[in-house]
Every structure is written in structure tokens, then in C-alpha cells.
Amino acid sequence: MAISRIFGWVKGVPATGVTHARDIHARPDPLASAAHADFKVLSLTCYLLIMTAAFSTYLDVMRFMAACLVVIYHSRNPLFTKEWIPFSSYGHEAVIVFFVLSGYVIAYVSDTKERAPIAYWASRLARIYSLAIPAILLTIILDTIGERLAPRFYEGATTHDYWYIRLVSSWLFTNEAWVSIMSFSNVPYWSLCYEMWYYVLFSLYVHLNGRRRTVLIAAVCIFVGPKILLLLPLWVIGVVIYRWKAPYLLPIWVGWAFFLLSVILFGLYSHFQLTEVLSRWLLQAMGDHWHKQLAFSKFFIGDYLLGAIMFINFIGARRIADRVSSSMLKGSGTIRRISDFTFSLYILHQPLLLFSASLINWPSQGYAFYLAIMATTCMSIIVIGTILEKQRFPLRKWIQARIASIERSPVWQRRILPLILKALPA
């Protein structure tokens, strides 16, 4: 196919170097030695351990818990309540968990279900845009109405100037490329503007080779700028966890030791508030101006430590997951259904929190007002998410059909494709 010519994709060769089970038995064995047979068994064993049902359930739990922590963090608004809110200081740390988890999952699906570039990008674009487009439009509508109902909740929380630039940059995920452009009141949208470019860089690395890969990766890195690249290693940690074969066969006791160690290390990380402490140290080292320019990446030193903790956690959890699978799998169906709302919860909660507060607008700032806001927000997300989450599957089919149609068109085959191949020699 034309797209395959650009990417230079070699079918049948997984990115990890661990062949699929069917390929192991289908290919002739050039070496009849026992050592080679042991290596084949090791490769097959590693492949079967990549994503067990128990570990998949664990990742679903982590994903949903991280989303909830982000919501609680953004609900910590003195206009909502002046009372103490538990677990309300882990918002940024939860986003880092998302990055590591995303790297692992994308490495997995690109090695198993979405090995061709078209399948990979149809899934990525459908997943993101099925919610991103309506989320930004809904944010504009809710901000406009909510600001008229109760302006006090929106002071410093949203902006409407240059709305067309904010709208387009949000849909193109360029909000954090060098400069920071606020997506109206939807502050959590920043992480999507990081993650989309991680998808791009990963695709270029996996689906290309030679000079073409080097040139395009360098061009993308220059385009997105230092802020996005500073947190790229955290996303890559997830890829490394998936691709590194040795930890798949660690002794069970080592898996338990890694998991417990990660819990202890995170407790210490949280106790000493290293996210803020290391960011303040960076502020003193580079000055206020440049520290502000880093925006959400100004915590990157602490984020690297947290990424290392997550590395230990995932290695340990994956190894011991099957040992506790009986308890985990009992609720796996419920966990999966709940975690399906994770993306909706993450991308919609901030504008809905503000709008719910302006809609209810009680004079009291106690727990009752806070719980009313949270309940209204959660119910709204369930309704909206139920509708929007279903759209990604037909959208994925539509994107694949459009790409196939473009590939077959004479304009693409005779004019556009030759120009691309000429401009980007392999």
C-alpha cells in the first residue's frame, strides 16, 4: 500500500523482537541446539506474560484511580468548600502515572493489535477526537453560560480572547508547543497536547527506518519544543517496561519485593513533597522567568523520580498479578465498565465542575455544596461519556475507510506520494 511505502513497514516483525506464538511454530528452526530451543521457550513465555487478564485489570484500576485523583485535585477550590478534602494534592502525580501507563499500553497494542501504521493511527485518532472535539465545544458552551450565571467561579479560571486560536490549537494539540495556550477552562487538556506528540514520535520510530525516520523525528522535536520533550522519558518508561523481556521471568518473591518497595518509595516521595521541593530548587537554579515558561513541565525532576517508582511498581505488579488473580478477576467486569469512563472523566471534569458550581450556587461553602457539585459533575460525565465513548468505534472505521480511499485516488498515487518519497528518501 502507498502508506506502507512511506513508512517502510515490514509485516510480521513485532517491534519488541518477541515473535508471536503462531510465528514461533510456523518458522523453520535453523538451529537444532538445546540452547536455541530454550531461547524459543523463553520468548514464548515472555509473550504470554505481556498482558494477562489480571495485570490488565490492575492497569484499569490504576487508570481510574489516577483520573479520580485529578478530579479531586481540581475540586480543591476555596469557592467550592473551605473544608479539608482528602487525597487532593496528587493531581500532577496522577498525570505522570497516566504517561507511564500510556506508554506501556501503546507499546502493547502496536505490537499485537495495531502493527500497521493505518490501524495504529485510526485507533489513536478515533480515541482522541471522539472526545476531544465535543469536549472543547462543550467547554466553550459551559464557560459562556456558567460565567453569566455566577461569574465568581470563573475569575481567573477561563479566558475567551482569541477563541479561534484556542479552539484550533486545542484540536491540533499544539497548545503546549513552545508556548502555553489555555484551552478555555479545560486545564487538564494540557496532558493530551503532550501525549498526542508522544504518539507521533513513537509511530515515527516504530514505523520508519533510516534517514526518513531521523529527519522526521528531529523535525517533530523541533516543532513541539522543550516542554513536551522534558516529559517524554516518562512515557518512554512505559514502553521500556513492555519491551524489556528479562523482568517478565523474575522470581515471584522479587515481584512482591518490587511492588512493596514501590509503595514505600511513593509514601516517602509524598511525605517529603518532592514534587514541590524539587520544583522550588529548579526555580532557584534557573530563575522565575524560565521556570514559568516550563509550565506543567516545571516539576520534571520530581517526575523522573516518580517515573522510576512507577517502573518498579509495574514490574512488580505484572509479575505477581496472576498470584492474586482470583480476587482481582472477580470484579474485572465491573472494573472494566467503570474504567471505560476514565477518558471522559479526565477530559470533561474541569468545565463541568465550574458549571455545576455556577448552576447550584449555594451561599454555603461547606461539604454539602462540595458534594452537590461533585455529584452533578459525575452524573453529567456518566451521561455524556455513555454517548461519546461509543462514537470511537464507528469513527475508527470511518478513518480507515477514508485513508484507503485516499490511497486509491490517482492524485495521491501520481502526484502527492512521489513528492513525499522524493522529499524524504529512505
PDB file of C-alpha atoms in Angstrom, residues 58 62 65-66 69-70 73 86-98 100 257-276 302-314:
ATOM      1  CA  TYR A  58      -4.632  -3.804  37.574  1.00  0.00           C
ATOM      2  CA  MET A  62      -4.618   2.414  38.206  1.00  0.00           C
ATOM      3  CA  MET A  65      -7.746   5.912  40.340  1.00  0.00           C
ATOM      4  CA  ALA A  66      -5.416   8.365  38.596  1.00  0.00           C
ATOM      5  CA  LEU A  69      -7.164  11.914  41.847  1.00  0.00           C
ATOM      6  CA  VAL A  70      -7.016  14.525  39.079  1.00  0.00           C
ATOM      7  CA  TYR A  73      -7.243  17.863  42.811  1.00  0.00           C
ATOM      8  CA  PRO A  86      -8.621  14.086  51.365  1.00  0.00           C
ATOM      9  CA  PHE A  87      -6.285  12.995  48.538  1.00  0.00           C
ATOM     10  CA  SER A  88      -6.490  16.446  46.943  1.00  0.00           C
ATOM     11  CA  SER A  89      -2.767  17.048  46.400  1.00  0.00           C
ATOM     12  CA  TYR A  90      -1.904  14.297  43.903  1.00  0.00           C
ATOM     13  CA  GLY A  91      -3.152  15.785  40.641  1.00  0.00           C
ATOM     14  CA  HIS A  92       0.180  16.197  38.866  1.00  0.00           C
ATOM     15  CA  GLU A  93       1.480  12.864  40.136  1.00  0.00           C
ATOM     16  CA  ALA A  94      -1.634  11.174  38.727  1.00  0.00           C
ATOM     17  CA  VAL A  95      -0.903  12.618  35.276  1.00  0.00           C
ATOM     18  CA  ILE A  96       2.599  11.129  35.433  1.00  0.00           C
ATOM     19  CA  VAL A  97       1.013   7.739  36.147  1.00  0.00           C
ATOM     20  CA  PHE A  98      -1.095   8.261  33.013  1.00  0.00           C
ATOM     21  CA  VAL A 100       3.811   5.761  32.078  1.00  0.00           C
ATOM     22  CA  ALA A 257       9.587  -7.086  46.795  1.00  0.00           C
ATOM     23  CA  PHE A 258       9.398  -4.645  43.855  1.00  0.00           C
ATOM     24  CA  PHE A 259       5.711  -3.964  44.421  1.00  0.00           C
ATOM     25  CA  LEU A 260       6.078  -3.355  48.158  1.00  0.00           C
ATOM     26  CA  LEU A 261       9.213  -1.260  47.589  1.00  0.00           C
ATOM     27  CA  SER A 262       7.321   0.969  45.139  1.00  0.00           C
ATOM     28  CA  VAL A 263       4.572   1.546  47.719  1.00  0.00           C
ATOM     29  CA  ILE A 264       7.144   2.518  50.352  1.00  0.00           C
ATOM     30  CA  LEU A 265       9.024   4.774  47.942  1.00  0.00           C
ATOM     31  CA  PHE A 266       5.847   6.548  46.891  1.00  0.00           C
ATOM     32  CA  GLY A 267       4.947   7.055  50.548  1.00  0.00           C
ATOM     33  CA  LEU A 268       8.332   8.702  51.121  1.00  0.00           C
ATOM     34  CA  TYR A 269       8.016  10.724  47.912  1.00  0.00           C
ATOM     35  CA  SER A 270       4.642  12.005  49.061  1.00  0.00           C
ATOM     36  CA  HIS A 271       5.699  12.596  52.665  1.00  0.00           C
ATOM     37  CA  PHE A 272       8.646  14.788  51.681  1.00  0.00           C
ATOM     38  CA  GLN A 273       6.578  16.525  48.963  1.00  0.00           C
ATOM     39  CA  LEU A 274       9.359  16.030  46.432  1.00  0.00           C
ATOM     40  CA  THR A 275       7.274  17.290  43.509  1.00  0.00           C
ATOM     41  CA  GLU A 276       7.124  20.784  45.021  1.00  0.00           C
ATOM     42  CA  GLY A 302      10.487  15.052  40.699  1.00  0.00           C
ATOM     43  CA  ASP A 303       8.540  13.482  37.838  1.00  0.00           C
ATOM     44  CA  TYR A 304      11.606  11.471  36.845  1.00  0.00           C
ATOM     45  CA  LEU A 305      11.837  10.079  40.383  1.00  0.00           C
ATOM     46  CA  LEU A 306       8.142   9.236  40.295  1.00  0.00           C
ATOM     47  CA  GLY A 307       8.616   7.588  36.901  1.00  0.00           C
ATOM     48  CA  ALA A 308      11.303   5.364  38.403  1.00  0.00           C
ATOM     49  CA  ILE A 309       8.916   4.412  41.216  1.00  0.00           C
ATOM     50  CA  MET A 310       6.229   3.565  38.656  1.00  0.00           C
ATOM     51  CA  PHE A 311       8.762   1.465  36.754  1.00  0.00           C
ATOM     52  CA  ILE A 312       9.386  -0.619  39.879  1.00  0.00           C
ATOM     53  CA  ASN A 313       5.652  -0.801  40.597  1.00  0.00           C
ATOM     54  CA  PHE A 314       4.654  -2.035  37.146  1.00  0.00           C
TER      55      PHE A 314
END
